[in-house]
Every structure is written in C-alpha cells, then in structure tokens.
PDB file of N, CA, C and O in Angstrom:
ATOM      1  N   MET A 141      30.090 112.158  51.487  1.00 45.00           N
ATOM      2  CA  MET A 141      30.645 111.603  50.277  1.00 45.00           C
ATOM      3  C   MET A 141      32.089 111.211  50.553  1.00 45.00           C
ATOM      4  O   MET A 141      32.913 112.039  50.887  1.00 45.00           O
ATOM      5  N   ALA A 142      32.417 109.966  50.451  1.00 47.00           N
ATOM      6  CA  ALA A 142      33.785 109.484  50.673  1.00 47.00           C
ATOM      7  C   ALA A 142      34.419 109.124  49.337  1.00 47.00           C
ATOM      8  O   ALA A 142      33.794 108.513  48.497  1.00 47.00           O
ATOM      9  N   LEU A 143      35.640 109.518  49.166  1.00 54.00           N
ATOM     10  CA  LEU A 143      36.396 109.173  47.972  1.00 54.00           C
ATOM     11  C   LEU A 143      37.497 108.212  48.366  1.00 54.00           C
ATOM     12  O   LEU A 143      37.982 108.240  49.487  1.00 54.00           O
ATOM     13  N   HIS A 144      37.877 107.389  47.455  1.00 55.00           N
ATOM     14  CA  HIS A 144      38.922 106.412  47.733  1.00 55.00           C
ATOM     15  C   HIS A 144      40.047 106.607  46.732  1.00 55.00           C
ATOM     16  O   HIS A 144      39.798 106.823  45.557  1.00 55.00           O
ATOM     17  N   PRO A 145      41.277 106.531  47.178  1.00 56.00           N
ATOM     18  CA  PRO A 145      42.399 106.736  46.264  1.00 56.00           C
ATOM     19  C   PRO A 145      42.516 105.613  45.257  1.00 56.00           C
ATOM     20  O   PRO A 145      42.105 104.491  45.505  1.00 56.00           O
ATOM     21  N   ARG A 146      43.053 105.957  44.132  1.00 58.00           N
ATOM     22  CA  ARG A 146      43.319 104.936  43.122  1.00 58.00           C
ATOM     23  C   ARG A 146      44.475 104.068  43.590  1.00 58.00           C
ATOM     24  O   ARG A 146      45.458 104.583  44.125  1.00 58.00           O
ATOM     25  N   PRO A 147      44.386 102.753  43.423  1.00 58.00           N
ATOM     26  CA  PRO A 147      45.504 101.895  43.842  1.00 58.00           C
ATOM     27  C   PRO A 147      46.721 102.148  42.966  1.00 58.00           C
ATOM     28  O   PRO A 147      46.607 102.459  41.788  1.00 58.00           O
ATOM     29  N   LEU A 148      47.896 102.032  43.573  1.00 55.00           N
ATOM     30  CA  LEU A 148      49.122 102.167  42.817  1.00 55.00           C
ATOM     31  C   LEU A 148      49.330 100.930  41.967  1.00 55.00           C
ATOM     32  O   LEU A 148      49.025  99.817  42.385  1.00 55.00           O
ATOM     33  N   LEU A 149      49.847 101.123  40.776  1.00 57.00           N
ATOM     34  CA  LEU A 149      50.114  99.990  39.900  1.00 57.00           C
ATOM     35  C   LEU A 149      51.285  99.199  40.445  1.00 57.00           C
ATOM     36  O   LEU A 149      52.262  99.757  40.934  1.00 57.00           O
ATOM     37  N   ALA A 150      51.193  97.886  40.368  1.00 57.00           N
ATOM     38  CA  ALA A 150      52.214  97.009  40.942  1.00 57.00           C
ATOM     39  C   ALA A 150      53.573  97.192  40.277  1.00 57.00           C
ATOM     40  O   ALA A 150      54.599  97.077  40.923  1.00 57.00           O
ATOM     41  N   ASN A 151      53.589  97.510  38.996  1.00 55.00           N
ATOM     42  CA  ASN A 151      54.862  97.620  38.283  1.00 55.00           C
ATOM     43  C   ASN A 151      55.378  99.063  38.241  1.00 55.00           C
ATOM     44  O   ASN A 151      56.292  99.360  37.502  1.00 55.00           O
ATOM     45  N   THR A 152      54.812  99.951  39.049  1.00 58.00           N
ATOM     46  CA  THR A 152      55.237 101.346  39.054  1.00 58.00           C
ATOM     47  C   THR A 152      56.250 101.582  40.167  1.00 58.00           C
ATOM     48  O   THR A 152      55.997 101.275  41.311  1.00 58.00           O
ATOM     49  N   GLU A 153      57.395 102.126  39.799  1.00 61.00           N
ATOM     50  CA  GLU A 153      58.408 102.475  40.789  1.00 61.00           C
ATOM     51  C   GLU A 153      57.988 103.764  41.489  1.00 61.00           C
ATOM     52  O   GLU A 153      57.580 104.718  40.841  1.00 61.00           O
ATOM     53  N   PRO A 154      58.080 103.825  42.815  1.00 60.00           N
ATOM     54  CA  PRO A 154      57.757 105.069  43.495  1.00 60.00           C
ATOM     55  C   PRO A 154      58.745 106.164  43.116  1.00 60.00           C
ATOM     56  O   PRO A 154      59.932 105.903  42.938  1.00 60.00           O
ATOM     57  N   ASP A 155      58.256 107.362  42.962  1.00 63.00           N
ATOM     58  CA  ASP A 155      59.089 108.500  42.588  1.00 63.00           C
ATOM     59  C   ASP A 155      59.027 109.530  43.706  1.00 63.00           C
ATOM     60  O   ASP A 155      57.978 110.104  43.971  1.00 63.00           O
ATOM     61  N   ALA A 156      60.117 109.764  44.389  1.00 59.00           N
ATOM     62  CA  ALA A 156      60.147 110.676  45.526  1.00 59.00           C
ATOM     63  C   ALA A 156      59.807 112.101  45.115  1.00 59.00           C
ATOM     64  O   ALA A 156      59.378 112.896  45.946  1.00 59.00           O
ATOM     65  N   LEU A 157      59.972 112.442  43.855  1.00 60.00           N
ATOM     66  CA  LEU A 157      59.689 113.796  43.396  1.00 60.00           C
ATOM     67  C   LEU A 157      58.308 113.943  42.775  1.00 60.00           C
ATOM     68  O   LEU A 157      57.945 115.027  42.330  1.00 60.00           O
ATOM     69  N   GLN A 158      57.533 112.878  42.745  1.00 59.00           N
ATOM     70  CA  GLN A 158      56.186 112.940  42.187  1.00 59.00           C
ATOM     71  C   GLN A 158      55.361 113.940  42.985  1.00 59.00           C
ATOM     72  O   GLN A 158      55.425 113.992  44.209  1.00 59.00           O
ATOM     73  N   THR A 159      54.565 114.760  42.304  1.00 56.00           N
ATOM     74  CA  THR A 159      53.815 115.824  42.975  1.00 56.00           C
ATOM     75  C   THR A 159      52.348 115.492  43.196  1.00 56.00           C
ATOM     76  O   THR A 159      51.618 116.296  43.748  1.00 56.00           O
ATOM     77  N   GLY A 160      51.874 114.333  42.818  1.00 61.00           N
ATOM     78  CA  GLY A 160      50.464 114.031  42.994  1.00 61.00           C
ATOM     79  C   GLY A 160      50.191 112.557  43.151  1.00 61.00           C
ATOM     80  O   GLY A 160      51.074 111.723  43.019  1.00 61.00           O
ATOM     81  N   ASP A 161      48.925 112.253  43.460  1.00 64.00           N
ATOM     82  CA  ASP A 161      48.401 110.883  43.528  1.00 64.00           C
ATOM     83  C   ASP A 161      48.873 110.070  44.720  1.00 64.00           C
ATOM     84  O   ASP A 161      48.634 108.882  44.773  1.00 64.00           O
ATOM     85  N   ARG A 162      49.563 110.662  45.691  1.00 71.00           N
ATOM     86  CA  ARG A 162      49.995 109.890  46.847  1.00 71.00           C
ATOM     87  C   ARG A 162      49.295 110.314  48.124  1.00 71.00           C
ATOM     88  O   ARG A 162      49.209 109.550  49.063  1.00 71.00           O
ATOM     89  N   GLY A 163      48.789 111.528  48.191  1.00 79.00           N
ATOM     90  CA  GLY A 163      48.225 112.064  49.420  1.00 79.00           C
ATOM     91  C   GLY A 163      47.074 111.248  49.966  1.00 79.00           C
ATOM     92  O   GLY A 163      47.057 110.899  51.148  1.00 79.00           O
ATOM     93  N   LEU A 164      46.102 110.918  49.118  1.00 80.00           N
ATOM     94  CA  LEU A 164      44.954 110.162  49.603  1.00 80.00           C
ATOM     95  C   LEU A 164      45.328 108.721  49.932  1.00 80.00           C
ATOM     96  O   LEU A 164      44.758 108.123  50.845  1.00 80.00           O
ATOM     97  N   ALA A 165      46.292 108.164  49.230  1.00 81.00           N
ATOM     98  CA  ALA A 165      46.745 106.811  49.555  1.00 81.00           C
ATOM     99  C   ALA A 165      47.414 106.799  50.933  1.00 81.00           C
ATOM    100  O   ALA A 165      47.183 105.889  51.743  1.00 81.00           O
ATOM    101  N   LEU A 166      48.220 107.818  51.228  1.00 84.00           N
ATOM    102  CA  LEU A 166      48.840 107.916  52.553  1.00 84.00           C
ATOM    103  C   LEU A 166      47.787 108.151  53.627  1.00 84.00           C
ATOM    104  O   LEU A 166      47.837 107.559  54.695  1.00 84.00           O
ATOM    105  N   LEU A 167      46.833 109.012  53.334  1.00 84.00           N
ATOM    106  CA  LEU A 167      45.765 109.290  54.287  1.00 84.00           C
ATOM    107  C   LEU A 167      44.956 108.027  54.584  1.00 84.00           C
ATOM    108  O   LEU A 167      44.668 107.722  55.739  1.00 84.00           O
ATOM    109  N   ALA A 168      44.621 107.272  53.565  1.00 84.00           N
ATOM    110  CA  ALA A 168      43.859 106.043  53.760  1.00 84.00           C
ATOM    111  C   ALA A 168      44.636 105.034  54.602  1.00 84.00           C
ATOM    112  O   ALA A 168      44.050 104.295  55.392  1.00 84.00           O
ATOM    113  N   ALA A 169      45.953 105.013  54.450  1.00 86.00           N
ATOM    114  CA  ALA A 169      46.779 104.076  55.206  1.00 86.00           C
ATOM    115  C   ALA A 169      46.903 104.485  56.674  1.00 86.00           C
ATOM    116  O   ALA A 169      47.027 103.630  57.545  1.00 86.00           O
ATOM    117  N   LEU A 170      46.860 105.784  56.967  1.00 88.00           N
ATOM    118  CA  LEU A 170      47.102 106.266  58.322  1.00 88.00           C
ATOM    119  C   LEU A 170      45.848 106.600  59.117  1.00 88.00           C
ATOM    120  O   LEU A 170      45.849 106.502  60.343  1.00 88.00           O
ATOM    121  N   ALA A 171      44.788 106.987  58.454  1.00 90.00           N
ATOM    122  CA  ALA A 171      43.596 107.481  59.149  1.00 90.00           C
ATOM    123  C   ALA A 171      42.656 106.341  59.538  1.00 90.00           C
ATOM    124  O   ALA A 171      42.558 105.331  58.849  1.00 90.00           O
ATOM    125  N   ASP A 172      41.967 106.536  60.657  1.00 91.00           N
ATOM    126  CA  ASP A 172      40.929 105.591  61.063  1.00 91.00           C
ATOM    127  C   ASP A 172      39.687 105.767  60.199  1.00 91.00           C
ATOM    128  O   ASP A 172      38.974 104.820  59.914  1.00 91.00           O
ATOM    129  N   HIS A 173      39.429 107.013  59.802  1.00 91.00           N
ATOM    130  CA  HIS A 173      38.299 107.344  58.940  1.00 91.00           C
ATOM    131  C   HIS A 173      38.627 108.648  58.236  1.00 91.00           C
ATOM    132  O   HIS A 173      39.264 109.516  58.817  1.00 91.00           O
ATOM    133  N   TRP A 174      38.188 108.788  56.984  1.00 89.00           N
ATOM    134  CA  TRP A 174      38.380 110.042  56.275  1.00 89.00           C
ATOM    135  C   TRP A 174      37.289 110.216  55.246  1.00 89.00           C
ATOM    136  O   TRP A 174      36.654 109.264  54.815  1.00 89.00           O
ATOM    137  N   ASP A 175      37.012 111.463  54.910  1.00 88.00           N
ATOM    138  CA  ASP A 175      36.050 111.775  53.863  1.00 88.00           C
ATOM    139  C   ASP A 175      36.374 113.139  53.282  1.00 88.00           C
ATOM    140  O   ASP A 175      37.320 113.788  53.703  1.00 88.00           O
ATOM    141  N   THR A 176      35.617 113.532  52.274  1.00 86.00           N
ATOM    142  CA  THR A 176      35.832 114.828  51.650  1.00 86.00           C
ATOM    143  C   THR A 176      34.522 115.600  51.625  1.00 86.00           C
ATOM    144  O   THR A 176      33.439 115.018  51.613  1.00 86.00           O
ATOM    145  N   VAL A 177      34.661 116.905  51.614  1.00 88.00           N
ATOM    146  CA  VAL A 177      33.517 117.811  51.519  1.00 88.00           C
ATOM    147  C   VAL A 177      33.808 118.761  50.369  1.00 88.00           C
ATOM    148  O   VAL A 177      34.906 119.340  50.319  1.00 88.00           O
ATOM    149  N   PRO A 178      32.849 118.933  49.437  1.00 87.00           N
ATOM    150  CA  PRO A 178      33.083 119.872  48.334  1.00 87.00           C
ATOM    151  C   PRO A 178      33.348 121.278  48.857  1.00 87.00           C
ATOM    152  O   PRO A 178      32.770 121.707  49.859  1.00 87.00           O
ATOM    153  N   HIS A 179      34.249 121.974  48.203  1.00 85.00           N
ATOM    154  CA  HIS A 179      34.583 123.346  48.570  1.00 85.00           C
ATOM    155  C   HIS A 179      34.390 124.216  47.330  1.00 85.00           C
ATOM    156  O   HIS A 179      35.304 124.371  46.526  1.00 85.00           O
ATOM    157  N   PRO A 180      33.144 124.759  47.159  1.00 85.00           N
ATOM    158  CA  PRO A 180      32.855 125.555  45.957  1.00 85.00           C
ATOM    159  C   PRO A 180      33.721 126.803  45.900  1.00 85.00           C
ATOM    160  O   PRO A 180      34.101 127.323  46.943  1.00 85.00           O
ATOM    161  N   PRO A 181      34.064 127.297  44.754  1.00 87.00           N
ATOM    162  CA  PRO A 181      33.546 126.893  43.445  1.00 87.00           C
ATOM    163  C   PRO A 181      34.270 125.683  42.864  1.00 87.00           C
ATOM    164  O   PRO A 181      33.793 125.066  41.937  1.00 87.00           O
ATOM    165  N   CYS A 182      35.424 125.350  43.414  1.00 82.00           N
ATOM    166  CA  CYS A 182      36.108 124.140  42.961  1.00 82.00           C
ATOM    167  C   CYS A 182      36.976 123.632  44.106  1.00 82.00           C
ATOM    168  O   CYS A 182      37.316 124.369  45.015  1.00 82.00           O
ATOM    169  N   GLY A 183      37.288 122.388  44.079  1.00 84.00           N
ATOM    170  CA  GLY A 183      38.151 121.817  45.100  1.00 84.00           C
ATOM    171  C   GLY A 183      37.381 121.040  46.149  1.00 84.00           C
ATOM    172  O   GLY A 183      36.183 120.807  46.036  1.00 84.00           O
ATOM    173  N   LYS A 184      38.098 120.643  47.202  1.00 85.00           N
ATOM    174  CA  LYS A 184      37.491 119.865  48.273  1.00 85.00           C
ATOM    175  C   LYS A 184      38.283 120.067  49.553  1.00 85.00           C
ATOM    176  O   LYS A 184      39.441 120.459  49.533  1.00 85.00           O
ATOM    177  N   THR A 185      37.628 119.806  50.657  1.00 87.00           N
ATOM    178  CA  THR A 185      38.267 119.777  51.963  1.00 87.00           C
ATOM    179  C   THR A 185      38.309 118.332  52.399  1.00 87.00           C
ATOM    180  O   THR A 185      37.309 117.624  52.316  1.00 87.00           O
ATOM    181  N   VAL A 186      39.462 117.875  52.823  1.00 87.00           N
ATOM    182  CA  VAL A 186      39.614 116.496  53.281  1.00 87.00           C
ATOM    183  C   VAL A 186      39.616 116.501  54.803  1.00 87.00           C
ATOM    184  O   VAL A 186      40.339 117.267  55.423  1.00 87.00           O
ATOM    185  N   ARG A 187      38.762 115.650  55.395  1.00 90.00           N
ATOM    186  CA  ARG A 187      38.697 115.519  56.847  1.00 90.00           C
ATOM    187  C   ARG A 187      39.143 114.116  57.211  1.00 90.00           C
ATOM    188  O   ARG A 187      38.809 113.157  56.538  1.00 90.00           O
ATOM    189  N   ALA A 188      39.921 114.016  58.290  1.00 92.00           N
ATOM    190  CA  ALA A 188      40.432 112.701  58.706  1.00 92.00           C
ATOM    191  C   ALA A 188      40.401 112.589  60.230  1.00 92.00           C
ATOM    192  O   ALA A 188      40.549 113.578  60.935  1.00 92.00           O
ATOM    193  N   VAL A 189      40.210 111.358  60.703  1.00 92.00           N
ATOM    194  CA  VAL A 189      40.264 111.053  62.124  1.00 92.00           C
ATOM    195  C   VAL A 189      41.469 110.149  62.348  1.00 92.00           C
ATOM    196  O   VAL A 189      41.570 109.081  61.750  1.00 92.00           O
ATOM    197  N   LEU A 190      42.383 110.630  63.185  1.00 90.00           N
ATOM    198  CA  LEU A 190      43.572 109.859  63.538  1.00 90.00           C
ATOM    199  C   LEU A 190      43.562 109.660  65.057  1.00 90.00           C
ATOM    200  O   LEU A 190      43.380 110.619  65.791  1.00 90.00           O
ATOM    201  N   THR A 191      43.746 108.447  65.498  1.00 89.00           N
ATOM    202  CA  THR A 191      43.794 108.212  66.934  1.00 89.00           C
ATOM    203  C   THR A 191      45.191 107.723  67.325  1.00 89.00           C
ATOM    204  O   THR A 191      45.887 107.080  66.540  1.00 89.00           O
ATOM    205  N   THR A 192      45.571 108.061  68.537  1.00 86.00           N
ATOM    206  CA  THR A 192      46.859 107.601  69.048  1.00 86.00           C
ATOM    207  C   THR A 192      46.618 106.412  69.959  1.00 86.00           C
ATOM    208  O   THR A 192      45.541 106.280  70.554  1.00 86.00           O
ATOM    209  N   PRO A 193      47.582 105.535  70.082  1.00 83.00           N
ATOM    210  CA  PRO A 193      47.424 104.380  70.968  1.00 83.00           C
ATOM    211  C   PRO A 193      47.212 104.846  72.411  1.00 83.00           C
ATOM    212  O   PRO A 193      47.806 105.835  72.858  1.00 83.00           O
ATOM    213  N   ALA A 194      46.373 104.134  73.146  1.00 83.00           N
ATOM    214  CA  ALA A 194      46.136 104.451  74.549  1.00 83.00           C
ATOM    215  C   ALA A 194      47.376 104.133  75.365  1.00 83.00           C
ATOM    216  O   ALA A 194      48.065 103.144  75.109  1.00 83.00           O
ATOM    217  N   LYS A 195      47.670 104.979  76.323  1.00 81.00           N
ATOM    218  CA  LYS A 195      48.821 104.722  77.187  1.00 81.00           C
ATOM    219  C   LYS A 195      48.471 103.630  78.191  1.00 81.00           C
ATOM    220  O   LYS A 195      47.398 103.620  78.761  1.00 81.00           O
ATOM    221  N   ALA A 196      49.392 102.727  78.400  1.00 69.00           N
ATOM    222  CA  ALA A 196      49.138 101.609  79.310  1.00 69.00           C
ATOM    223  C   ALA A 196      49.536 101.939  80.730  1.00 69.00           C
ATOM    224  O   ALA A 196      50.290 102.764  81.048  1.00 69.00           O
TER     225      ALA A 196
END
C-alpha cells in the first residue's frame, strides 16, 4: 500500500516551525521508491529506498 503526500498549496508560505505535513513530501522528493506498512494498533512504518550516485 503506497500513500502519496498531499500537494502543498501554491499560495501557502512555508513555515519553518510547522510540525506536520512536510515529511512525506520531502521523502517523495528524495526517495527512489517509498511505501508504508500499517503498524497496529495504530500508526504506520514508512520504508524508503535511497540510492547514491555511482562513483566514476
């Protein structure tokens, strides 16, 4: 089951002290692939795959 972050509103100023709604957007921007797994009785575990550039 994959979840996708809600898009940020175009007219919303970013707030450095905001405590929510940015984590999944950052993860989606940085990760090659990500998904979530339910974690009963409530919550979820987020899994992500991040790759580094190959050395030349």
